[in-house]
CSV table of C-alpha atoms and ligand atoms in Angstrom, one decimal:
chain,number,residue,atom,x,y,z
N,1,UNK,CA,-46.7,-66.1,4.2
N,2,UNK,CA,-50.0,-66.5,6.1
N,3,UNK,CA,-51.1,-63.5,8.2
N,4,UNK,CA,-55.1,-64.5,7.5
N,5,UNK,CA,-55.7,-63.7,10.9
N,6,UNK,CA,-54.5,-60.1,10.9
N,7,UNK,CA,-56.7,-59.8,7.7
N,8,UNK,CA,-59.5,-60.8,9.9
N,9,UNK,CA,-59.1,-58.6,13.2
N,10,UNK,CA,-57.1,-55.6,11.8
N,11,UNK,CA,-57.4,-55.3,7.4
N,12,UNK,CA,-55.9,-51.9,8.1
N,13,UNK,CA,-52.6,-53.7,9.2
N,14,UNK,CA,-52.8,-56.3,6.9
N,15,UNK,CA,-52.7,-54.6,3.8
N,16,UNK,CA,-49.4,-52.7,4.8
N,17,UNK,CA,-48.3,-56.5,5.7
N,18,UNK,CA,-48.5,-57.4,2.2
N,19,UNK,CA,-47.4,-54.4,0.7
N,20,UNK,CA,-44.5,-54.3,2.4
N,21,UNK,CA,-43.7,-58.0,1.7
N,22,UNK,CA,-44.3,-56.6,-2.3
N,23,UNK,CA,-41.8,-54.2,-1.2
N,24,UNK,CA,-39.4,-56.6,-0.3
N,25,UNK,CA,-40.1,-58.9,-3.3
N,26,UNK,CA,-39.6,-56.0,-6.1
N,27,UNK,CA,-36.5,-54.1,-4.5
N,28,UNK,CA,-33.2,-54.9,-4.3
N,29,UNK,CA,-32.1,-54.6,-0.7
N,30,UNK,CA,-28.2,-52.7,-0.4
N,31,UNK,CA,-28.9,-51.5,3.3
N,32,UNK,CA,-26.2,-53.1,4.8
N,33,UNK,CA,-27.4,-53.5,7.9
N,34,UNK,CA,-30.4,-55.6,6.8
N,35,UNK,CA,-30.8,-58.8,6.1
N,36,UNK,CA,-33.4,-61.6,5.4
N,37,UNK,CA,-34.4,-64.0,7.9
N,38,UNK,CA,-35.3,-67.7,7.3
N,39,UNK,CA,-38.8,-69.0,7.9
N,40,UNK,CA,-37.8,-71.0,11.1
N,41,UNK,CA,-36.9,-67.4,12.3
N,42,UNK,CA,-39.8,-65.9,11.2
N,43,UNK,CA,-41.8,-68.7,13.2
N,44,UNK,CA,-40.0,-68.5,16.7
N,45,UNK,CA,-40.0,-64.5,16.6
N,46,UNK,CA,-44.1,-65.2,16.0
N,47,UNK,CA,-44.3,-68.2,18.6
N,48,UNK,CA,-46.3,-68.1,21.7
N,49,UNK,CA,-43.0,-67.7,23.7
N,50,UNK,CA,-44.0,-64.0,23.4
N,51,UNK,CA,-46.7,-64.5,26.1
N,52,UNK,CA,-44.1,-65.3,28.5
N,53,UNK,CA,-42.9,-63.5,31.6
N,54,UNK,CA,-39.1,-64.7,31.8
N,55,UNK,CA,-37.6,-62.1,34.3
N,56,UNK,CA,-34.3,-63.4,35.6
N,57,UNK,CA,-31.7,-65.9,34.0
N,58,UNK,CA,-32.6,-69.3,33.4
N,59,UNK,CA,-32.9,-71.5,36.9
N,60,UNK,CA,-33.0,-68.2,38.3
N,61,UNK,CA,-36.2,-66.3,37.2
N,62,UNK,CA,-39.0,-64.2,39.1
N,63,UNK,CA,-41.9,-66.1,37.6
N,64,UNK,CA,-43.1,-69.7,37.3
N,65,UNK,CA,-43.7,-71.7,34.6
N,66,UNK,CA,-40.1,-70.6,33.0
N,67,UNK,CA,-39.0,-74.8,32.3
N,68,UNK,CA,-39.4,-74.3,28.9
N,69,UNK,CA,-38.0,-71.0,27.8
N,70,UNK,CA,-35.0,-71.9,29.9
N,71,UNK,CA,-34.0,-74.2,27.9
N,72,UNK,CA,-34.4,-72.4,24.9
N,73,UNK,CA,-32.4,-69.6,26.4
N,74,UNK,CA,-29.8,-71.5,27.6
N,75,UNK,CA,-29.5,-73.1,24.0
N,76,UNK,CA,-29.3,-69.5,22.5
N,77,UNK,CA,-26.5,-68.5,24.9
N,78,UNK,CA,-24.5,-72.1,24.4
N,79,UNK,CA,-24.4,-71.7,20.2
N,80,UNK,CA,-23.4,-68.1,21.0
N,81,UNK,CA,-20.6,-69.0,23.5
N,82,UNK,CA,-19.2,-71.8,20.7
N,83,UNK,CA,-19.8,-69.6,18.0
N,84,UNK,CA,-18.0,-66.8,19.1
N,85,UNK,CA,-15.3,-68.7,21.3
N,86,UNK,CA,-16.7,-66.5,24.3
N,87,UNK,CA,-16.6,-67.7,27.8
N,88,UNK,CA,-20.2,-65.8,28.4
N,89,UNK,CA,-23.5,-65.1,26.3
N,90,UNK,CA,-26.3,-62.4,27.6
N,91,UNK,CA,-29.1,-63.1,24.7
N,92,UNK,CA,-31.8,-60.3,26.5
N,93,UNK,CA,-30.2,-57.3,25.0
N,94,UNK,CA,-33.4,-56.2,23.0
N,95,UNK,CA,-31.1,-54.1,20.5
N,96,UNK,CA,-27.4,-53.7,19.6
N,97,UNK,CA,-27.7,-50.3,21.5
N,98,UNK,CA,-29.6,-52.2,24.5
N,99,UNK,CA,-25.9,-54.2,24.8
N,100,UNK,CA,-23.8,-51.4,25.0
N,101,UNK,CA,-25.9,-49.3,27.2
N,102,UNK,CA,-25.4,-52.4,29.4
N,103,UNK,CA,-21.6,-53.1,29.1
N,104,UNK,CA,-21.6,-49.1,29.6
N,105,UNK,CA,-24.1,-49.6,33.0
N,106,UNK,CA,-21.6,-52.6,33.9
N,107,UNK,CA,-18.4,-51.1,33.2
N,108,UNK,CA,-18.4,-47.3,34.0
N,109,UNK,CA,-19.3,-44.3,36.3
N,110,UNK,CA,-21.4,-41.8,34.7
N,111,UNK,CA,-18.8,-38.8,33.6
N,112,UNK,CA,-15.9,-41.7,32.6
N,113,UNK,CA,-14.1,-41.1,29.5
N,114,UNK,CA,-14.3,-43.3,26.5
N,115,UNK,CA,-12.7,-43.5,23.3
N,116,UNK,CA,-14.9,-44.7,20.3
N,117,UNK,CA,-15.3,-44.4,16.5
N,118,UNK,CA,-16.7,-41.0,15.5
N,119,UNK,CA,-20.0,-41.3,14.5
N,120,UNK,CA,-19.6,-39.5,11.3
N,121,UNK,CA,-16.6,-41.7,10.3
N,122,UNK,CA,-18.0,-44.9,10.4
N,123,UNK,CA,-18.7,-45.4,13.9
N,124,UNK,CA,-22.8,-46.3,15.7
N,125,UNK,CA,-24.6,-43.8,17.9
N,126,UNK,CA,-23.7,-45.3,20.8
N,127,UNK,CA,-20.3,-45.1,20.9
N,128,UNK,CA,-20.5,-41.6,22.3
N,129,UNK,CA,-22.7,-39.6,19.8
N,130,UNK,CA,-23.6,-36.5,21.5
N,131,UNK,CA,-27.3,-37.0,21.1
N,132,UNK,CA,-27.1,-40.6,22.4
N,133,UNK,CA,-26.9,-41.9,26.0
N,134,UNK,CA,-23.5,-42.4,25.7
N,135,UNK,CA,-22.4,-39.0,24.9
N,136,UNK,CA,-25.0,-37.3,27.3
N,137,UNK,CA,-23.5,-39.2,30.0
N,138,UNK,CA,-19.9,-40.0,29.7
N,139,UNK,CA,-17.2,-38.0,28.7
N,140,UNK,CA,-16.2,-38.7,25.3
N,141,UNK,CA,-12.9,-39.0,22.5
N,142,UNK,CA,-13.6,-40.4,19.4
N,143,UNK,CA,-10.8,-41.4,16.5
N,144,UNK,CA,-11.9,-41.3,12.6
N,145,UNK,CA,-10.3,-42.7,9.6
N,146,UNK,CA,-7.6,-41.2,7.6
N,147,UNK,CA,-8.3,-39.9,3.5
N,148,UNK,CA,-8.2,-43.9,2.4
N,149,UNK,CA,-10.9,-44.8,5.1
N,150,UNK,CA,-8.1,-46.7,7.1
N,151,UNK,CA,-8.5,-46.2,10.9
N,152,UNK,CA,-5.1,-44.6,12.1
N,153,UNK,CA,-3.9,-47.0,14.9
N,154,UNK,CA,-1.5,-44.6,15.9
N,155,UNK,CA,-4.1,-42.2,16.2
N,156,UNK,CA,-6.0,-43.8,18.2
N,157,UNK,CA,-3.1,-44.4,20.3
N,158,UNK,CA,-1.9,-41.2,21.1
N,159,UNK,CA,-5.9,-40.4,21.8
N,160,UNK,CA,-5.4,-43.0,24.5
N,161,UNK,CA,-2.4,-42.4,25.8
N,162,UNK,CA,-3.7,-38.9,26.2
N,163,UNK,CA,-6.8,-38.8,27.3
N,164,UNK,CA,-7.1,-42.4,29.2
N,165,UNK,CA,-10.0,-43.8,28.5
N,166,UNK,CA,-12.0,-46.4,30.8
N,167,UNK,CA,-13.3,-48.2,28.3
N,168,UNK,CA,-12.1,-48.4,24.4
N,169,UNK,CA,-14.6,-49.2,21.7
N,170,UNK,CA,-14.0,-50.7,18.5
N,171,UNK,CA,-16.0,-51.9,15.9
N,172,UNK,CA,-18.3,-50.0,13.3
N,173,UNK,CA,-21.7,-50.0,11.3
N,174,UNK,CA,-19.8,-48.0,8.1
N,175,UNK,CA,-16.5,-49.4,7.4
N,176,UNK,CA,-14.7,-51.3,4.4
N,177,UNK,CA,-11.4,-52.3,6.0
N,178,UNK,CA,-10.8,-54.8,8.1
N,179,UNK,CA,-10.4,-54.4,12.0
N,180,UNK,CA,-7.3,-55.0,13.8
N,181,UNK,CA,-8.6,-56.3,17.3
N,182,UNK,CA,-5.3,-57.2,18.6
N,183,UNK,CA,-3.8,-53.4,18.1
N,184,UNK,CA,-6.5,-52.1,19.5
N,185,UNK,CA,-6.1,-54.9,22.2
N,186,UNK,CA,-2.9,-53.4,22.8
N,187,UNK,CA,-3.7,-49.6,22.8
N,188,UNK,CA,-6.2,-50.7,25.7
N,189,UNK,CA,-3.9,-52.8,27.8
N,190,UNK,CA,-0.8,-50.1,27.2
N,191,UNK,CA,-3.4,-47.3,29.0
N,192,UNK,CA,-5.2,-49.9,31.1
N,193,UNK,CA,-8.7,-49.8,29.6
N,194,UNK,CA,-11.3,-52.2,29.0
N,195,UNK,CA,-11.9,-52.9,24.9
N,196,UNK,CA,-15.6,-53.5,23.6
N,197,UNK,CA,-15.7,-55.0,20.5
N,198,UNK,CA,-19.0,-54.2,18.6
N,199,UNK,CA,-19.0,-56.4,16.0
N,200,UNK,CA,-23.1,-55.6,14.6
N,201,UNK,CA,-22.3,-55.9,11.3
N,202,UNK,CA,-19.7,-58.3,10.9
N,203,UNK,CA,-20.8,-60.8,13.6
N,204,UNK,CA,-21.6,-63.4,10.1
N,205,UNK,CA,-18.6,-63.1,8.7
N,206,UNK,CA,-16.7,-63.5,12.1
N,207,UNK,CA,-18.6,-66.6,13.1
N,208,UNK,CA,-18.0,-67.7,9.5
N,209,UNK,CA,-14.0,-67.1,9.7
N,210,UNK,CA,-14.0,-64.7,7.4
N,211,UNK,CA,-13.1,-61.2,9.3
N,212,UNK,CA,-10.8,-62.4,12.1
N,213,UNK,CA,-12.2,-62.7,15.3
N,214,UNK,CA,-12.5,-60.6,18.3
N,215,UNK,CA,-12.6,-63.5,21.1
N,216,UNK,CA,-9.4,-63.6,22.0
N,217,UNK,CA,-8.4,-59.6,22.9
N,218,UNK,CA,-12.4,-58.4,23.8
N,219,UNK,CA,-13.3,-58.1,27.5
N,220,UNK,CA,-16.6,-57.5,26.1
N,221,UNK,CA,-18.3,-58.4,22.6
N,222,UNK,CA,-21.5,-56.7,21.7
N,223,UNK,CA,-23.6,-57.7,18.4
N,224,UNK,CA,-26.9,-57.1,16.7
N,225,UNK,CA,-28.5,-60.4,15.4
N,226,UNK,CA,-30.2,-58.9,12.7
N,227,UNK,CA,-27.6,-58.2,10.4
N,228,UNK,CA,-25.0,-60.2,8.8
N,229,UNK,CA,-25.9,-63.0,11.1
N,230,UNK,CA,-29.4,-62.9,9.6
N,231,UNK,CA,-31.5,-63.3,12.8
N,232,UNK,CA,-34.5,-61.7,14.3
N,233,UNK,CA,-33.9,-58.3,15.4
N,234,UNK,CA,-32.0,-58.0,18.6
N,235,UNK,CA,-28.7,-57.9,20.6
N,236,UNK,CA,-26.4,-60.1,22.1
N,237,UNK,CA,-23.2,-59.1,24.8
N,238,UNK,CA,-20.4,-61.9,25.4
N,239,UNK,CA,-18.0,-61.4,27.8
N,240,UNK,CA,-15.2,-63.3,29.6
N,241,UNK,CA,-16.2,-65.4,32.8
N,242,UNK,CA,-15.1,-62.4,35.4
N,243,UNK,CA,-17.5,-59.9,33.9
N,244,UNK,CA,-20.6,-62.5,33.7
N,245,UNK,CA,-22.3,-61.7,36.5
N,246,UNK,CA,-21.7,-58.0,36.2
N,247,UNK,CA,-23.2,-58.1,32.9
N,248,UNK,CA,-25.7,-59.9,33.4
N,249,UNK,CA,-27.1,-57.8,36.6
N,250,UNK,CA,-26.6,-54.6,34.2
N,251,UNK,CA,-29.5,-56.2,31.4
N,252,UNK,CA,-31.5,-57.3,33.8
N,253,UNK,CA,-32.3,-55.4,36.7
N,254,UNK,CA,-30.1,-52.6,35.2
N,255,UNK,CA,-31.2,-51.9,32.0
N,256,UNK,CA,-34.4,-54.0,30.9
N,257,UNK,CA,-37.1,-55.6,32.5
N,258,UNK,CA,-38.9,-59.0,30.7
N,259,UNK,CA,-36.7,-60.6,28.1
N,260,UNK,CA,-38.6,-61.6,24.8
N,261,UNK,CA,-38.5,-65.1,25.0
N,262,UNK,CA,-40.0,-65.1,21.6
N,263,UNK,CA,-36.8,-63.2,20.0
N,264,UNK,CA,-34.7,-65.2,22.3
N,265,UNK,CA,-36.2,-68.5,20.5
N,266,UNK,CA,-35.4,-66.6,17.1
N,267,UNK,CA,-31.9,-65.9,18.4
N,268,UNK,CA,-31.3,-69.8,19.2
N,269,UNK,CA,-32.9,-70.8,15.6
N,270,UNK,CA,-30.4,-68.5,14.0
N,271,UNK,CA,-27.4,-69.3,15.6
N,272,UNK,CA,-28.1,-72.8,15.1
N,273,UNK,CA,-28.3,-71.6,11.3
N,274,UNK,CA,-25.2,-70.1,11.4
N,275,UNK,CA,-23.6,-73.0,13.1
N,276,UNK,CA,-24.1,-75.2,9.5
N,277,UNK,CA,-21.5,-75.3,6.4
N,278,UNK,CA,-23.8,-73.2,4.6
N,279,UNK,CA,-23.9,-70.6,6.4
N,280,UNK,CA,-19.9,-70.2,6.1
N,281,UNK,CA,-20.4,-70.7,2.1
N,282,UNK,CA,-23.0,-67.3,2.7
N,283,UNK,CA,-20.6,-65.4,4.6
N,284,UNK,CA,-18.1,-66.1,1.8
N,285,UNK,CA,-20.2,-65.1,-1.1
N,286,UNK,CA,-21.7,-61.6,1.0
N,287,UNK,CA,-17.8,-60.6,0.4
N,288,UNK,CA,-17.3,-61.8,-3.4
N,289,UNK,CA,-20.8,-60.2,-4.0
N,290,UNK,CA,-19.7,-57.0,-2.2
N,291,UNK,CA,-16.1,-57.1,-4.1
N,292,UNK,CA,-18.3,-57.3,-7.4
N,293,UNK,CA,-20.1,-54.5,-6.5
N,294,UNK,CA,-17.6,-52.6,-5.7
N,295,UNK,CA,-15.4,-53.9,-8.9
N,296,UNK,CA,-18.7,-53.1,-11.0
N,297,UNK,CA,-19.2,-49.3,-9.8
N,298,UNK,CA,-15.3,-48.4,-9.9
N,299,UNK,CA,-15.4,-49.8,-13.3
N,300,UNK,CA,-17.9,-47.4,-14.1
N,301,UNK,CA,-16.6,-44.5,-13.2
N,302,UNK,CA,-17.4,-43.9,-9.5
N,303,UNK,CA,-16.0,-43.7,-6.5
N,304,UNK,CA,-15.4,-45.7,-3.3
N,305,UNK,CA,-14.3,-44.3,-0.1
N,306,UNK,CA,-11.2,-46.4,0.2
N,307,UNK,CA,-11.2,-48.1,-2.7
N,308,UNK,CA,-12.0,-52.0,-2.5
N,309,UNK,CA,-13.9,-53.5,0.5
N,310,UNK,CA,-12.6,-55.9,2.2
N,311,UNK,CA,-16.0,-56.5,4.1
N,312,UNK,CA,-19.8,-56.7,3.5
N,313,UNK,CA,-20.0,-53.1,2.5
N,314,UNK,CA,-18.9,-49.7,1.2
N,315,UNK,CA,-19.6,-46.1,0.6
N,316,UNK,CA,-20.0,-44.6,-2.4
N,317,UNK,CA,-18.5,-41.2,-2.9
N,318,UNK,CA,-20.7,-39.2,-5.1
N,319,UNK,CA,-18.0,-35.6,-4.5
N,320,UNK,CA,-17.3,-35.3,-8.0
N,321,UNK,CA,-20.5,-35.9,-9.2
N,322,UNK,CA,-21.9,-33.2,-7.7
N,323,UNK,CA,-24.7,-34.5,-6.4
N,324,UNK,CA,-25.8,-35.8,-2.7
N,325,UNK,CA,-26.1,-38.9,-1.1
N,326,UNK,CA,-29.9,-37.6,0.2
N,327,UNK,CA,-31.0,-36.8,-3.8
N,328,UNK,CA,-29.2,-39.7,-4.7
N,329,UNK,CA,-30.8,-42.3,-2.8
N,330,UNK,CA,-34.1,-41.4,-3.6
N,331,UNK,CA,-33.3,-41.5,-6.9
N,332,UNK,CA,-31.7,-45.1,-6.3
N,333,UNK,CA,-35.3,-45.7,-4.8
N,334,UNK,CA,-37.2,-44.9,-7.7
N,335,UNK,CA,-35.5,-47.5,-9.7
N,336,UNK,CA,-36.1,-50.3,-7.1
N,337,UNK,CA,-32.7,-50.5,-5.2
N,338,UNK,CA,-33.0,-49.9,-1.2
N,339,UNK,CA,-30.0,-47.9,0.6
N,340,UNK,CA,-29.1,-45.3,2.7
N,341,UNK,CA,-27.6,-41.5,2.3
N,342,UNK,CA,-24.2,-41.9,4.3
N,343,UNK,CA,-21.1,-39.1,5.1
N,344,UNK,CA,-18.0,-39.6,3.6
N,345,UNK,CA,-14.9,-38.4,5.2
N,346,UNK,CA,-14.6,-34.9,6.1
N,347,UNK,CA,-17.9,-34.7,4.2
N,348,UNK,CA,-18.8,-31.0,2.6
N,349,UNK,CA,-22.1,-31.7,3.5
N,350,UNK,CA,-24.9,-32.0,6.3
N,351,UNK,CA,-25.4,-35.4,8.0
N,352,UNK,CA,-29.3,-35.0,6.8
N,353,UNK,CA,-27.4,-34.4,3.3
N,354,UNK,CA,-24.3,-36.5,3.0
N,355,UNK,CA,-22.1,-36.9,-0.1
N,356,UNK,CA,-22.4,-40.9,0.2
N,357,UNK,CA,-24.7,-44.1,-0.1
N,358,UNK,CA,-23.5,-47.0,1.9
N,359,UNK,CA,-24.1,-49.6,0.0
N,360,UNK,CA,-24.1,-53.8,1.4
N,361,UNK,CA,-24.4,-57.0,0.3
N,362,UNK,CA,-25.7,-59.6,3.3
N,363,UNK,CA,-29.7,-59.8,2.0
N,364,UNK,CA,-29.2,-59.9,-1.6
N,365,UNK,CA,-26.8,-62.7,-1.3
N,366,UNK,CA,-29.0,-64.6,1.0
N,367,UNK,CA,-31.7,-64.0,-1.9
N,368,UNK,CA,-29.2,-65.6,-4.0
N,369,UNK,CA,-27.5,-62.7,-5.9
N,370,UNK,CA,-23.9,-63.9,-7.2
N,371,UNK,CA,-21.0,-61.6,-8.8
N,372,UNK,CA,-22.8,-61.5,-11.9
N,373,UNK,CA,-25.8,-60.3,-10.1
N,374,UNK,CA,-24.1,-57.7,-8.5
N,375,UNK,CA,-22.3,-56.3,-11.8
N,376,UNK,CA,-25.6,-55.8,-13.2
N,377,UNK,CA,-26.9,-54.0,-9.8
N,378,UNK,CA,-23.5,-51.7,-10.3
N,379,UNK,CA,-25.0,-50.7,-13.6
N,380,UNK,CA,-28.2,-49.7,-12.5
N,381,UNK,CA,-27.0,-47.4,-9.8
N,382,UNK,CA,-24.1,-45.9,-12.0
N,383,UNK,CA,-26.9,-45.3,-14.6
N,384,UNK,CA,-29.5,-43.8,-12.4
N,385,UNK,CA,-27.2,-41.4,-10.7
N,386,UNK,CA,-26.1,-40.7,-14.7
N,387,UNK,CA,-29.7,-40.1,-15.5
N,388,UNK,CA,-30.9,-38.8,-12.4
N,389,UNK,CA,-33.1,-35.9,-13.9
N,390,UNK,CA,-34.4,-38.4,-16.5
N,391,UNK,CA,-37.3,-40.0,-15.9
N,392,UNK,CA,-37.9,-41.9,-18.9
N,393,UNK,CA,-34.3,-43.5,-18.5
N,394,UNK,CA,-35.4,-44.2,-14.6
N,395,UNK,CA,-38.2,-46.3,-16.0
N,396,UNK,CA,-36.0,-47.8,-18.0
N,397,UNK,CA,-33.4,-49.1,-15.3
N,398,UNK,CA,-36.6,-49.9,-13.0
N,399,UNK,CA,-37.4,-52.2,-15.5
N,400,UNK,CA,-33.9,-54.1,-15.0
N,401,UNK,CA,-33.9,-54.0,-11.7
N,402,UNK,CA,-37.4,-56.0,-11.9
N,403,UNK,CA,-36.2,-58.3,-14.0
N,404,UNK,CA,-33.4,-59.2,-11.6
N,405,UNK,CA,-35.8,-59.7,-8.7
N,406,UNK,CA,-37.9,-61.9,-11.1
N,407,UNK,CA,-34.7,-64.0,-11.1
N,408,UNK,CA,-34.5,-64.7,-6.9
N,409,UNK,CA,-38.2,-65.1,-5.6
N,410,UNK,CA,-38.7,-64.1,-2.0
N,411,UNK,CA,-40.8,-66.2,0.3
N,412,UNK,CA,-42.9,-67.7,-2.6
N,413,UNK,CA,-44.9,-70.3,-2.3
U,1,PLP,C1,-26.6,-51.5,14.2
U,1,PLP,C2,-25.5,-51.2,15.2
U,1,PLP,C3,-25.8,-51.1,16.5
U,1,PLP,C4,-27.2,-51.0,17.1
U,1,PLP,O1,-28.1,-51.9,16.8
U,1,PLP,P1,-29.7,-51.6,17.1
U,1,PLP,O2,-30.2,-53.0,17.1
U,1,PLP,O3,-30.2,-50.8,15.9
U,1,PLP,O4,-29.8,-50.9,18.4
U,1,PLP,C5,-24.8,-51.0,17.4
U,1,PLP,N1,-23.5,-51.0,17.0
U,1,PLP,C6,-23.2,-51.0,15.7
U,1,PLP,C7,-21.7,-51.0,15.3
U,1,PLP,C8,-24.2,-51.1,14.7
U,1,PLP,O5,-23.8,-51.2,13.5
């Protein structure tokens, strides 16, 4: 990776540059919303595109010298259209919250009531959290998941029937199961609400064919391009034909000003990756590698909130261990393995304290991790959360968790 420039005008920045790539090297990576991005990624997030002024939609901008980057866009927003079967692709959205915030700016008055997926069981932030826009601003209902981690579609019915929602959202950044989009379809059309489907985290496996799809019941599909689709960091909205324009005018002059026509480039190189047989080969081995995982840690001893996955990720239930997902984490760190403190259901503790780790398999799989791989990584964590107060048996595991990123080199060479 060359960043001699940087090393030149800013050494401060630099170092961190490669210490952080170190980082990434020597850890193995369980966030589940991360991922690794290809080189071709890398190289259109870091192209001059960035000094571009783009406001508008292509054809239809605010500043000259646009011929270029509209083409580029418009080649983004085609993959995503046949990717996704969707009739219409907005590829501004800086951030998966960016796109709802603008399917919320397009869709409803400020005090409408929405129905989402509690934050605390599974659901994003901006689904209604009351510390996000779209709890501060909109009158909010949110359903949870019952003691297996299923989401009650009945549930979430009478929630709808009761409380009529404007807008329904489904879709989730912690949870194992897989989603019905044609109940939820139906929940919306029986109380005569528009359904959002936020598909973040499984936006690879979708385009892949591997979690069904939401194209065919969504008025509106929101995704993050960072995670299991493995792009730069950003959002996309798709929509069906009547709500285009609507959208659209919500991004940009609603919500955002310039795109980044640099990201957007980024966004085009990766949906064109995920376009190729490969990618579909990647999406399948992210869920073996996940059902290892999971396979592995049960068969050590621990516990999954609802049992198997059935996706790219799950959550470790440390309750009978008697320890926390905060503690536990940490100690996770310390023996090179990256992932985050997460609630379980009706969690005893604190949000800041959790009883879970959410654990996911999208970058180590692109680093080429298979089941066997993943067995070993359910070791380590079942022995460091054993040993957690031990820290010549930390430095121990550390030692096999190196060895294992000896195995898959990352951007070498
Ligand atoms: C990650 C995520 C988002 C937000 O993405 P950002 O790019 O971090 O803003 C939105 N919705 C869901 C379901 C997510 O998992």
């Amino acid at each position: 990776m060359n960043i001699e420039h940087i090393k030149k005008v800013d050494p401060m920045v630099a170092e961190q540059i490669e210490l952080e790539l170190k980082r990434q090297q020597e850890t193995i990576e369980l966030i589940a919303s991360e991922n690794i991005t290809s080189l071709a990624v890398m190289e259109a997030a870091g192209s001059v595109l960035t000094n571009k002024y783009a406001e508008g939609k292509p054809h239809k901008r605010f500043y000259n010298g646009c011929e270029h980057v509209d083409v580029i866009e418009e080649l983004a927003q085609k993959r995503a259209c046949e990717l996704f079967h969707m009739d219409h692709a907005n590829v501004q959205p800086h951030s998966g919250a960016q796109a709802n915030m603008a399917v919320f700016v397009y869709a409803l008055k400020i005090g409408d009531t929405i129905l989402g997926m509690d934050l605390s069981n599974g659901g994003h932030l901006s689904h209604g959290s009351p510390v996000n826009f779209s709890g501060l601003y909109f009158n909010v209902k949110s359903y949870g998941v019952d003691e297996n981690g299923n989401i009650d579609y009945e549930n979430v019915r009478q929630l709808a029937l009761e409380h009529k929602p404007k807008l329904i959202i489904c879709g989730a950044s912690n949870y194992s199961k897989v989603i019905d989009f044609k109940k939820f379809k139906e929940i919306a059309d029986e109380v005569g609400a528009l359904l959002l489907a936020d598909i973040a985290h499984i936006a690879g496996l979708v385009v892949a064919g591997i979690h069904p799809s939401p194209a065919p019941y969504a008025d509106f599909v929101t995704t993050t391009t960072h995670k299991s689709l493995r792009g730069p960091r950003g959002g996309i909205i798709m929509c069906k034909e009547e709500h285009a324009a609507g959208i659209d005018k919500a991004v940009f002059p609603g919500i955002q000003g310039g795109p980044l026509e640099h990201i957007v480039a980024a966004k085009a190189v990766a949906l064109k990756e995920a376009g190729e047989p490969e990618f579909k080969t990647y999406a399948e081995q992210i869920v073996k590698n996940a059902k290892a995982l999971a396979q592995g840690l049960l068969d050590n001893g621990m516990d999954i909130v609802g049992g198997m996955t059935e996706n790219h990720l799950m959550t470790l239930d440390l309750r009978k261990t008697g320890k926390t997902g905060k503690d536990m984490a940490n100690v996770l760190e310390r023996v090179g393995i990256t992932a985050n403190k997460n609630t379980v259901p009706n969690d005893p503790q604190s949000p800041f304290v959790t009883s879970g780790i959410r654990l996911g398999t999208p970058a180590v799989t692109t680093r080429g991790f298979k089941e066997e791989d993943l067995r070993v990584v359910a070791e380590i964590i079942a022995d460091a959360i054993k040993n957690s107060d031990n820290d010549a048996e930390l430095a121990k595991i550390r030692e096999k968790s190196l060895a294992l990123c000896k195995k898959y080199p990352l951007y070498e060479g």
